[in-house]
XYZ file of C-alpha atoms in Angstrom:
728
model
C -31.885 22.678 -14.626
C -27.917 21.078 -15.828
C -26.243 18.396 -16.144
C -23.357 17.803 -12.870
C -21.044 15.082 -12.194
C -21.226 12.085 -9.680
C -18.250 11.929 -8.274
C -16.161 14.064 -6.769
C -13.231 15.693 -8.825
C -10.706 12.919 -6.986
C -12.057 10.052 -8.461
C -12.868 11.509 -12.210
C -9.297 11.936 -12.382
C -8.917 9.261 -11.343
C -11.145 7.613 -13.900
C -9.275 10.838 -16.752
C -5.861 8.796 -15.608
C -7.012 5.631 -16.149
C -8.735 6.158 -19.094
C -6.629 4.693 -22.098
C -5.908 1.002 -20.454
C -10.388 0.823 -20.387
C -10.440 1.536 -24.817
C -13.180 -0.352 -25.648
C -14.576 -1.326 -22.435
C -18.020 0.566 -23.288
C -18.998 1.520 -27.025
C -21.315 4.702 -27.238
C -22.499 5.614 -30.544
C -21.770 9.321 -30.244
C -21.697 12.852 -28.400
C -25.333 13.641 -28.311
C -26.168 9.653 -27.340
C -24.406 10.393 -23.555
C -26.124 13.335 -22.892
C -29.561 11.589 -22.458
C -31.073 11.894 -18.858
C -30.777 8.287 -17.324
C -32.584 9.637 -14.272
C -33.647 13.267 -12.296
C -33.769 14.241 -9.001
C -36.578 16.544 -6.784
C -37.382 15.967 -3.460
C -39.334 18.688 -3.257
C -41.741 17.139 -5.589
C -42.295 14.640 -2.862
C -45.321 15.280 -0.327
C -44.098 15.080 2.701
C -41.543 18.394 1.780
C -44.136 20.764 2.452
C -45.107 19.581 5.944
C -41.517 18.395 6.743
C -40.044 22.089 5.021
C -42.824 24.186 4.146
C -41.772 26.669 2.074
C -37.818 25.840 1.084
C -38.591 24.202 -2.291
C -37.168 27.077 -4.097
C -33.661 25.940 -2.125
C -33.718 22.384 -4.250
C -32.456 22.678 -7.661
C -33.095 19.229 -9.457
C -30.157 17.041 -9.887
C -30.343 15.865 -14.436
C -27.981 12.512 -14.462
C -26.844 11.691 -18.212
C -25.725 8.742 -19.661
C -22.057 10.453 -19.257
C -22.235 10.809 -16.408
C -22.797 6.961 -15.887
C -19.739 6.478 -17.731
C -17.791 8.174 -15.496
C -18.397 6.683 -12.513
C -18.297 3.084 -14.128
C -14.650 3.973 -15.199
C -13.834 5.155 -11.965
C -15.138 2.559 -9.955
C -14.882 -0.783 -12.049
C -11.871 -2.587 -9.999
C -13.483 -1.858 -7.122
C -16.886 -3.140 -7.520
C -16.279 -5.373 -10.795
C -16.669 -9.141 -9.005
C -18.944 -8.342 -6.682
C -21.265 -7.689 -9.010
C -21.231 -10.434 -12.244
C -20.968 -8.082 -14.564
C -21.469 -5.084 -16.388
C -24.717 -4.344 -16.809
C -25.007 -4.679 -12.688
C -22.746 -2.094 -11.861
C -24.161 0.071 -13.697
C -27.421 -1.108 -12.014
C -25.314 0.308 -9.396
C -24.394 3.216 -10.129
C -27.266 4.606 -11.283
C -28.997 3.781 -7.693
C -26.272 5.672 -6.428
C -26.914 8.396 -8.205
C -29.858 9.083 -7.235
C -29.731 8.187 -3.022
C -26.332 10.487 -3.186
C -28.505 13.436 -4.590
C -31.755 12.677 -2.384
C -29.221 13.155 0.201
C -27.265 16.383 -1.059
C -30.854 18.082 -1.380
C -32.086 16.674 2.278
C -28.863 18.579 3.736
C -29.100 21.700 1.647
C -32.462 22.489 2.335
C -31.874 21.538 6.129
C -28.679 24.203 6.664
C -30.132 26.434 4.857
C -33.496 26.397 7.076
C -31.094 25.797 10.740
C -29.420 29.378 9.018
C -32.476 31.007 8.937
C -33.907 30.151 12.089
C -30.837 31.086 13.953
C -30.941 34.354 11.951
C -27.146 33.621 9.951
C -29.338 33.618 6.697
C -31.531 35.113 4.652
C -34.057 32.580 2.560
C -34.854 35.818 0.466
C -31.286 36.159 -0.170
C -30.360 31.979 -0.762
C -32.561 33.204 -3.628
C -31.112 36.349 -5.179
C -28.553 33.914 -5.476
C -28.439 33.329 -9.227
C -26.209 29.795 -9.952
C -25.794 27.447 -8.010
C -21.854 27.436 -6.828
C -23.531 30.994 -5.454
C -26.198 28.790 -3.841
C -23.789 26.725 -1.839
C -21.625 28.847 -1.275
C -24.205 30.597 0.419
C -25.732 27.952 2.707
C -21.750 26.524 3.038
C -20.482 30.238 4.546
C -23.415 30.454 6.778
C -22.351 27.372 8.681
C -18.548 26.623 8.875
C -15.152 29.313 8.939
C -13.254 27.256 6.234
C -15.940 25.554 4.173
C -16.033 27.146 1.162
C -11.685 27.575 1.028
C -11.687 23.656 1.356
C -13.545 23.150 -1.820
C -11.407 25.612 -3.549
C -8.501 23.700 -2.245
C -9.247 20.696 -2.868
C -10.131 21.165 -6.667
C -7.169 22.822 -6.935
C -4.531 20.143 -5.718
C -6.050 17.531 -7.084
C -5.768 18.736 -11.000
C -2.441 20.314 -10.448
C -1.595 15.972 -9.086
C -3.256 15.599 -12.357
C -0.793 17.704 -14.402
C 2.189 16.628 -12.033
C 1.855 12.795 -12.918
C 1.562 13.694 -16.492
C 4.689 16.135 -16.633
C 6.414 13.696 -14.705
C 5.741 10.846 -17.465
C 6.657 13.706 -20.012
C 10.289 14.571 -18.308
C 10.749 11.097 -18.472
C 10.350 10.931 -22.063
C 11.959 13.532 -23.298
C 14.802 12.314 -20.393
C 16.068 8.991 -21.854
C 18.971 9.029 -21.358
C 17.877 9.515 -17.020
C 17.890 6.296 -14.388
C 14.823 5.419 -14.088
C 13.893 3.367 -11.001
C 12.218 -0.088 -10.872
C 13.019 -1.285 -7.423
C 9.937 -1.764 -4.804
C 9.787 -2.415 -1.232
C 7.123 -1.778 1.538
C 6.686 1.432 3.077
C 4.717 2.668 6.091
C 0.676 3.205 5.127
C 0.265 7.126 5.444
C 3.483 8.290 3.082
C 2.661 12.369 2.234
C -0.982 11.902 3.650
C -2.146 15.596 4.547
C -3.648 16.369 7.772
C -7.769 16.437 7.074
C -8.427 19.842 8.625
C -5.308 21.658 6.311
C -5.867 23.921 3.699
C -3.305 26.834 3.286
C -4.022 30.248 2.468
C -2.933 30.775 -0.972
C -2.919 28.391 -3.770
C -3.737 27.557 -6.640
C -3.602 25.617 -9.810
C -0.543 25.278 -12.500
C -1.184 25.169 -15.829
C 2.388 26.881 -17.376
C -0.342 29.691 -19.235
C -0.843 33.219 -17.985
C -3.130 33.388 -15.197
C -1.401 30.193 -13.606
C 2.231 29.927 -13.816
C 4.055 28.929 -11.644
C 4.569 31.466 -9.426
C 0.437 31.644 -9.219
C 0.547 28.786 -7.591
C 1.678 29.540 -3.994
C 3.883 29.224 -2.032
C 2.588 25.879 -0.338
C 2.054 24.138 -4.686
C 5.368 21.653 -4.969
C 5.875 21.666 -9.268
C 7.899 18.837 -9.914
C 11.171 18.203 -10.316
C 12.718 19.556 -13.746
C 9.397 21.322 -15.041
C 9.176 24.580 -16.842
C 6.537 26.582 -19.295
C 6.729 23.991 -21.638
C 6.615 20.336 -20.063
C 3.653 21.666 -18.256
C 1.765 23.195 -20.778
C 2.684 19.509 -22.358
C 1.333 17.967 -19.590
C -1.930 20.331 -19.885
C -2.939 19.552 -23.671
C -2.929 15.935 -22.969
C -5.028 16.466 -19.669
C -7.612 18.241 -21.879
C -6.979 15.551 -24.771
C -7.905 12.085 -21.987
C -11.266 15.299 -21.356
C -12.145 14.731 -24.510
C -11.383 12.169 -25.179
C -14.363 10.913 -22.401
C -16.770 13.515 -23.556
C -16.049 15.380 -20.250
C -15.754 18.471 -22.308
C -17.007 20.271 -25.737
C -14.434 20.991 -28.135
C -15.240 24.635 -26.707
C -13.832 24.198 -24.011
C -10.902 21.793 -25.216
C -9.250 25.755 -26.831
C -9.901 27.026 -23.688
C -6.171 27.967 -21.020
C -7.964 28.888 -18.638
C -8.469 25.929 -16.150
C -10.743 27.245 -13.953
C -13.713 28.237 -16.573
C -13.533 24.412 -17.855
C -17.821 22.934 -17.618
C -15.622 20.176 -15.822
C -13.599 21.456 -13.165
C -16.457 24.088 -12.275
C -18.751 20.931 -11.863
C -15.858 19.238 -10.205
C -15.673 22.773 -8.335
C -20.076 22.136 -7.500
C -19.455 18.100 -6.356
C -17.297 19.211 -3.872
C -19.248 21.542 -2.129
C -21.999 19.490 -2.082
C -19.354 17.208 -0.288
C -18.781 19.606 2.482
C -21.914 20.387 2.779
C -22.820 16.417 3.560
C -20.000 16.581 5.585
C -21.032 19.672 7.905
C -24.789 17.835 7.669
C -23.402 14.966 9.215
C -21.488 16.628 12.122
C -24.422 19.218 12.966
C -26.317 15.706 13.728
C -23.351 13.890 15.433
C -22.697 16.440 17.589
C -26.229 16.305 18.854
C -25.582 12.463 19.162
C -22.138 13.133 20.782
C -23.682 15.209 24.025
C -26.846 12.209 23.907
C -24.375 10.716 24.539
C -22.188 11.956 27.150
C -25.686 11.931 28.803
C -26.288 8.125 28.525
C -26.276 6.010 31.717
C -24.527 8.426 33.892
C -24.386 12.206 35.208
C -21.084 14.958 35.801
C -17.958 13.191 35.767
C -19.150 9.978 35.172
C -21.010 10.195 32.491
C -19.449 8.851 29.950
C -16.657 6.459 32.064
C -20.060 4.268 32.704
C -20.936 4.744 28.514
C -17.948 3.112 28.091
C -18.470 0.639 31.155
C -21.008 -1.102 29.801
C -20.333 -0.846 26.338
C -17.325 -2.718 27.266
C -19.388 -5.401 29.241
C -21.194 -6.197 26.461
C -18.874 -6.885 24.337
C -16.902 -8.382 26.948
C -19.558 -11.006 27.935
C -19.831 -11.033 23.569
C -16.429 -12.517 22.861
C -16.554 -14.848 25.917
C -19.067 -16.411 23.044
C -17.575 -15.924 20.357
C -13.747 -17.343 21.622
C -14.820 -19.977 23.715
C -11.637 -22.211 21.443
C -7.864 -21.044 20.989
C -8.795 -21.284 17.208
C -11.498 -18.934 16.928
C -9.409 -16.459 19.556
C -6.013 -16.336 17.157
C -8.701 -16.185 14.519
C -9.652 -12.399 15.773
C -6.264 -11.944 17.297
C -4.884 -11.489 13.767
C -7.752 -8.752 12.825
C -6.565 -6.476 15.768
C -6.713 -2.569 14.741
C -7.861 0.175 15.446
C -11.017 -0.456 15.787
C -10.818 -3.795 16.777
C -10.004 -4.837 20.783
C -9.129 -8.087 22.550
C -11.030 -7.990 25.365
C -11.196 -11.775 26.217
C -8.632 -15.102 25.998
C -9.629 -18.602 26.468
C -8.336 -21.055 29.049
C -4.574 -22.517 27.999
C -3.200 -26.204 29.059
C -0.183 -23.855 31.158
C -3.255 -21.842 32.595
C -2.044 -24.210 36.240
C 2.062 -23.685 35.827
C 4.176 -20.459 36.240
C 6.598 -19.812 34.143
C 8.496 -17.269 34.058
C 6.442 -15.516 36.895
C 3.248 -15.033 34.661
C 0.851 -17.252 33.464
C 1.645 -15.805 29.331
C -0.739 -17.322 26.901
C -0.997 -15.027 23.639
C 1.098 -12.073 21.757
C 2.819 -10.129 19.059
C 6.552 -10.017 17.616
C 8.228 -7.924 15.281
C 10.317 -9.641 13.565
C 13.479 -8.949 12.006
C 15.318 -11.473 9.613
C 19.001 -11.211 9.210
C 18.940 -14.288 6.401
C 21.786 -16.556 4.270
C 23.813 -15.325 1.608
C 22.514 -17.633 -1.225
C 25.989 -19.179 -1.215
C 24.876 -20.074 2.249
C 22.037 -20.950 0.830
C 23.514 -23.815 -0.835
C 26.316 -24.621 1.495
C 23.201 -24.976 4.275
C 20.889 -27.087 1.686
C 23.906 -29.618 1.728
C 24.126 -30.088 5.116
C 20.103 -31.746 5.944
C 21.256 -34.557 4.730
C 22.857 -34.336 9.055
C 18.755 -34.462 10.176
C 17.545 -37.972 9.879
C 17.264 -40.714 13.067
C 20.248 -40.710 14.210
C 20.514 -38.489 17.418
C 24.153 -37.474 16.621
C 24.206 -36.104 13.320
C 20.392 -34.108 14.254
C 22.990 -32.253 17.229
C 25.504 -32.024 14.500
C 23.646 -30.065 11.469
C 22.293 -26.759 14.810
C 26.079 -26.683 15.259
C 27.218 -26.368 11.232
C 24.752 -24.131 11.011
C 26.135 -21.602 13.631
C 29.033 -21.626 12.103
C 27.095 -20.317 8.492
C 25.230 -18.204 11.187
C 28.537 -16.828 12.988
C 29.268 -15.053 9.554
C 25.607 -13.772 8.376
C 26.560 -10.184 6.821
C 22.668 -7.611 6.773
C 22.853 -4.778 4.860
C 20.202 -1.419 5.131
C 17.505 -3.043 2.370
C 16.564 0.534 1.656
C 17.403 0.780 -1.807
C 14.841 1.236 -3.603
C 13.147 3.994 -1.556
C 16.651 5.689 -3.356
C 16.790 4.579 -6.536
C 13.316 2.184 -6.984
C 9.668 4.031 -7.850
C 9.273 6.655 -6.188
C 12.498 8.260 -4.548
C 12.292 8.920 -0.790
C 14.964 10.356 -0.062
C 16.692 12.904 1.003
C 19.576 15.001 2.637
C 19.338 15.519 5.803
C 22.138 18.391 6.178
C 21.201 20.176 3.355
C 17.624 20.210 4.879
C 19.605 21.604 8.579
C 22.042 23.128 6.091
C 19.029 26.911 6.831
C 17.044 25.518 9.487
C 17.464 27.369 12.794
C 18.933 25.249 15.738
C 14.872 24.292 16.719
C 14.184 23.027 13.159
C 17.009 21.238 12.626
C 15.970 17.160 12.299
C 18.232 16.018 15.238
C 18.107 11.943 13.708
C 20.495 8.649 14.447
C 23.429 8.399 12.251
C 24.988 6.258 14.772
C 27.987 8.606 15.175
C 28.875 8.727 11.260
C 28.671 12.026 9.396
C 28.402 9.655 6.615
C 25.183 8.798 7.561
C 23.163 11.483 6.176
C 20.206 10.449 4.151
C 16.412 9.747 5.143
C 13.086 9.053 3.879
C 9.795 11.213 3.894
C 10.571 14.230 3.810
C 7.060 15.737 3.734
C 5.974 13.774 6.893
C 8.712 14.472 9.343
C 9.356 18.360 8.685
C 5.658 19.372 7.602
C 3.571 18.007 10.236
C 1.528 20.804 9.913
C 0.162 19.805 7.041
C 1.093 15.675 6.243
C 0.516 13.337 8.739
C 2.768 11.379 11.554
C 3.482 9.016 10.216
C 1.526 6.145 12.402
C 4.471 3.833 15.189
C 7.029 5.022 12.810
C 9.956 6.780 14.368
C 11.248 8.237 10.901
C 15.314 8.502 12.432
C 17.172 5.953 11.303
C 19.820 7.434 8.952
C 20.306 4.913 6.220
C 23.860 2.940 7.075
C 26.189 3.252 4.263
C 27.415 5.956 2.370
C 25.719 7.245 0.039
C 26.152 9.264 -3.434
C 24.085 10.835 -5.993
C 25.258 10.061 -10.028
C 24.484 12.748 -12.778
C 21.516 10.620 -14.135
C 19.660 11.234 -10.827
C 20.446 7.854 -9.507
C 21.874 6.522 -6.503
C 25.401 5.110 -4.989
C 24.651 3.241 -2.107
C 27.243 1.632 -0.019
C 26.225 -0.453 2.720
C 27.466 -1.080 6.364
C 27.373 -5.117 6.755
C 26.553 -5.939 9.751
C 26.574 -9.363 12.085
C 24.308 -10.816 14.694
C 26.047 -8.540 17.133
C 26.742 -5.567 15.148
C 22.896 -5.879 14.185
C 21.929 -6.127 18.530
C 24.346 -2.763 19.633
C 22.300 -0.748 16.673
C 19.314 -1.910 17.550
C 19.353 -0.932 21.214
C 21.418 1.937 20.134
C 19.019 3.604 17.997
C 16.001 2.361 20.482
C 18.124 4.435 23.424
C 18.012 7.549 20.918
C 14.204 7.775 21.154
C 13.650 6.951 24.156
C 15.686 10.730 25.129
C 19.043 9.230 25.209
C 20.895 7.075 28.193
C 20.789 3.278 28.705
C 17.198 1.835 28.727
C 18.188 -1.389 27.050
C 19.616 -4.569 27.983
C 20.561 -8.382 26.866
C 22.973 -10.885 26.944
C 24.182 -12.597 24.535
C 24.264 -16.752 24.380
C 26.631 -19.075 23.557
C 24.478 -20.865 20.882
C 26.851 -19.576 18.605
C 30.163 -21.472 19.923
C 28.814 -25.632 19.826
C 31.341 -27.764 17.920
C 30.842 -30.656 16.493
C 31.996 -32.871 19.158
C 29.725 -31.184 20.917
C 26.967 -33.472 20.369
C 24.620 -33.221 24.141
C 24.294 -29.169 23.891
C 20.747 -29.306 21.702
C 18.629 -32.150 24.354
C 17.158 -31.871 27.441
C 19.427 -35.259 28.091
C 22.318 -37.407 27.350
C 21.166 -40.429 27.420
C 22.733 -41.313 23.668
C 20.930 -44.648 23.641
C 17.513 -43.104 22.695
C 16.926 -41.948 19.346
C 16.232 -38.435 18.555
C 12.209 -39.171 17.978
C 12.389 -39.874 21.560
C 14.961 -36.770 22.636
C 12.822 -33.894 22.684
C 15.271 -30.963 21.727
C 15.871 -27.983 23.977
C 15.131 -25.331 21.722
C 16.623 -22.774 24.265
C 20.121 -23.770 23.199
C 19.554 -21.936 19.965
C 18.417 -18.774 21.236
C 21.185 -16.079 20.406
C 20.075 -13.448 23.006
C 17.298 -12.289 25.128
C 17.415 -8.648 26.060
C 14.820 -6.049 27.879
C 13.773 -2.298 26.179
C 13.138 -0.351 30.719
C 9.823 1.468 29.502
C 10.001 4.207 32.386
C 5.804 3.614 31.759
C 4.904 0.467 31.581
C 1.375 0.143 31.810
C -0.678 -1.688 28.656
C -2.744 1.691 28.558
C 0.410 3.862 27.154
C 0.875 1.273 24.055
C -0.962 3.664 22.076
C 0.094 7.123 24.284
C 2.183 8.230 20.693
C 4.696 10.277 24.180
C 5.272 6.919 26.132
C 8.189 4.793 25.899
C 6.759 1.598 24.986
C 5.126 3.098 21.562
C 8.425 5.278 20.535
C 10.194 2.008 21.254
C 8.259 0.382 19.073
C 7.538 3.254 16.554
C 11.731 2.179 16.608
C 11.657 -1.895 16.579
C 8.971 -1.020 13.637
C 11.607 0.665 12.122
C 14.253 -1.288 12.397
C 12.110 -3.960 10.882
C 11.358 -1.629 7.409
C 15.193 -0.929 7.433
C 16.588 -4.438 7.224
C 14.375 -7.521 7.728
C 14.032 -9.555 4.243
C 11.162 -11.123 5.598
C 8.552 -8.228 4.245
C 5.149 -9.839 5.695
C 5.695 -8.694 9.091
C 5.728 -5.071 7.179
C 1.908 -5.075 7.071
C 0.497 -6.649 10.094
C -0.683 -4.513 12.349
C 1.117 -4.997 15.537
C 3.059 -7.188 14.467
C 3.041 -11.971 13.892
C -0.141 -12.935 16.374
C 1.773 -15.452 18.942
C 0.067 -17.953 20.098
C 0.103 -20.532 23.575
C 0.300 -23.886 21.297
C 1.893 -25.116 18.211
C 1.893 -22.290 15.498
C 2.864 -23.041 11.562
C 5.975 -20.980 12.371
C 9.748 -23.122 12.477
C 10.402 -24.842 16.206
C 13.020 -22.066 16.722
C 11.132 -19.124 15.914
C 7.594 -20.758 17.820
C 10.388 -21.376 21.038
C 11.803 -17.573 20.858
C 7.921 -15.753 20.688
C 6.217 -17.926 23.051
C 9.047 -17.780 26.120
C 9.288 -14.003 24.234
C 5.711 -12.828 25.261
C 5.702 -14.147 28.669
C 8.263 -11.323 29.870
C 5.796 -8.796 28.496
C 5.607 -5.633 25.988
C 9.764 -4.840 25.282
C 11.183 -7.781 25.590
C 13.221 -9.153 23.147
C 15.571 -12.506 21.577
C 17.865 -13.457 18.908
C 16.926 -17.177 17.256
C 18.686 -19.717 15.164
C 16.423 -20.885 12.094
C 17.182 -22.565 8.785
C 15.892 -18.849 6.965
C 18.343 -17.045 9.858
C 18.915 -14.853 12.615
C 15.095 -13.719 13.947
C 15.176 -10.574 15.734
C 12.095 -10.887 18.013
C 10.066 -8.171 19.951
C 7.347 -7.881 21.817
C 4.230 -5.228 21.491
C 2.091 -7.126 23.628
C 1.288 -9.441 25.048
C -1.352 -11.130 27.266
C 0.105 -12.428 30.698
C -3.023 -13.220 32.731
C -4.867 -16.325 33.219
C -7.025 -17.463 30.207
C -11.007 -16.338 30.850
C -9.140 -13.142 32.989
C -10.014 -9.934 31.484
C -7.530 -7.917 28.591
C -8.539 -4.966 31.265
C -9.887 -6.002 34.601
C -10.425 -2.980 35.385
C -10.883 0.658 33.625
C -9.672 4.000 35.026
C -11.377 6.346 34.616
C -9.700 8.896 34.326
C -8.059 7.170 31.248
C -11.105 7.939 29.078
C -10.494 11.022 27.802
C -6.317 11.039 27.679
C -5.344 10.802 23.996
C -3.804 6.733 23.167
C -4.498 4.701 26.467
C -6.685 2.091 26.349
C -10.059 3.480 27.130
C -9.512 6.100 25.143
C -9.225 4.378 22.230
C -12.105 1.913 23.931
C -14.294 4.850 23.967
C -12.983 6.513 20.783
C -14.428 2.555 18.941
C -17.323 2.594 20.813
C -18.829 6.370 19.975
C -17.507 5.965 16.332
C -19.962 2.929 15.933
C -22.666 4.269 17.623
C -22.683 7.784 14.679
C -21.562 5.708 12.101
C -24.432 3.576 12.900
C -26.493 6.700 13.680
C -25.583 8.407 10.338
C -26.467 5.531 8.525
C -30.222 4.995 10.418
C -30.209 8.878 9.679
C -28.717 8.205 6.108
C -31.764 5.406 5.817
C -34.434 7.322 6.795
C -34.083 9.853 5.025
C -34.099 7.748 1.720
C -37.157 5.708 3.103
C -39.324 9.020 3.125
C -37.768 11.028 -0.173
C -36.096 8.224 -3.195
C -39.918 8.393 -4.109
C -41.391 7.996 -7.431
C -42.825 11.821 -6.893
C -38.983 12.738 -6.232
C -36.820 10.393 -8.152
C -37.484 9.773 -12.675
C -35.283 6.954 -14.084
C -35.355 6.854 -17.770
C -34.204 3.532 -17.659
C -34.351 3.727 -21.865
C -31.874 5.618 -22.311
C -29.588 3.792 -20.621
C -30.590 -0.212 -21.856
C -27.744 -0.781 -23.866
C -24.959 -0.433 -20.985
C -27.823 -2.509 -17.626
C -27.586 -4.679 -21.169
C -23.892 -5.408 -20.748
C -22.843 -8.850 -19.712
């Protein structure tokens, strides 16, 4: 029997990296104290085990959890769960329960996969028994059921260790080169930066520590070293890594003396944890495949099976939403939660249902918002204009006219300076990247016709699509709009191009045209909102009757819309919204990227597909509300520029519910789209399927725990951790 880590290497390393911040939180007496056994798990001791698995008891290695395992887990999950459980002691109890549950499921998955392998002839029980170590036994089973499972576990351990050493080495280099530039600024970035594809496993990958056998060349071509690395820095990082492991009793004094990182007990245990993780994944995948086969045969036969199943689930969800979204407020709340796994199938009736506007009965929608703000000086001037806004109609109209003078002079710039000089550098020179590449490998990017614009961002996601995930709703080919010079200290000197509203509209249109493959896909007309003068007082009202006061007269907000336009899609159907090669998706992705480049309204950058636009009064400023509500009536691809007290708002409609209230979002399913990636039907089907599989997997694990998490299989020694359980 041996103690094993109960969290995967990724989580354990997170604890190691943050351990210093927890100093003093938990007090242990001695190294021997944290070696006390707090629980053991062996499901072969369960009375029903032989009934279920016959003579496979030898497949089970008893799990022994010690106090150190609880403390390690505590450090890794503290921030995530501390507020949910009320006290440190309660969190330790929860950790104990999770350790035991995970061990029960792992043991069940191990013996189940072994039994399947023996029955299929791919594995032999006698050969399994001949394996000496726990690692060898796990590897034997995994190799019998998975082509790349063992390779994946090894790669994950090496990758995580390298990442940890990279982080430590960066700090060491930074400290050693204090005169070099240290960034501090931040700007929101798209999610998924440098995210590895789930199934990516390089052929040759090792750990780099700076010691013999673990030099940079040994790490393989796929490893990307820290800028400025050398053997001395890397050895210092390794020493820091070892020190933190030893401080937290994750390795012994003897282990601390070795430079063979893969021989560390901690690393070997982490590898075992990874193998266990792969075993559970393979077990779940086997069960999910069985469930998928069942799903494909439900409620139908032949080619109509999936279609019928999804349509029935759709009908059930529609009726559910019809009850839940009876009021506008409930519906608007639901709209705010839309995501890849949350669909809107129904909208309530609105007062506008009886009045056709712009050829449709548009009600609700979503918009992106590129805010081009007043400068600090202009904001001061704007405050002095507030005196115009009283009950005198002439002064109210005069305010808009005076504000227009400021709007004329707004000059915006590319806001991505922090992606150069911030806490983390994301920029790269696209021309340098293209220099040695074949034509097919070169990046064709947008530079507005200027050779000086050649810096892009997020190189891994753009250039290594075999390894890294593609960024969602983000093209990535819009170069920094300005000149870039790299300083000797590593910082960048940026000279941004200044854009007025007409320049911005030209840039907006040109980039969308570029992303859609060239040509002219964007039409727009600029109005005369900027041309009002202080003497043209009636311009902003629906009537010229000057006998009425401001309170009696309605502002005509259409006079505050400067431009209206539309992106013309080749494929304008709603179901193409998330098809990554469709015009609609590409245009939406281009506008989203322009938000990251220009908007100072950073709140919109965290929205799924933009701000929710209601059919009723909103909390938005009235100019924005009017522009957005009228834009959604013309559907996805519509954009407007309106004036406001914050500056210019360039609004782009990503989606709209252009139908009368009470109608289906998708009245008729297109059967051909159920298996067409990116369509509504396909996304809805995947959600239904994943929900069903997740539910079934959860039920499966609950059944396993019910049958095998028993007093016969699990022994808990409360006295060994009573000091931890009693913490407040």
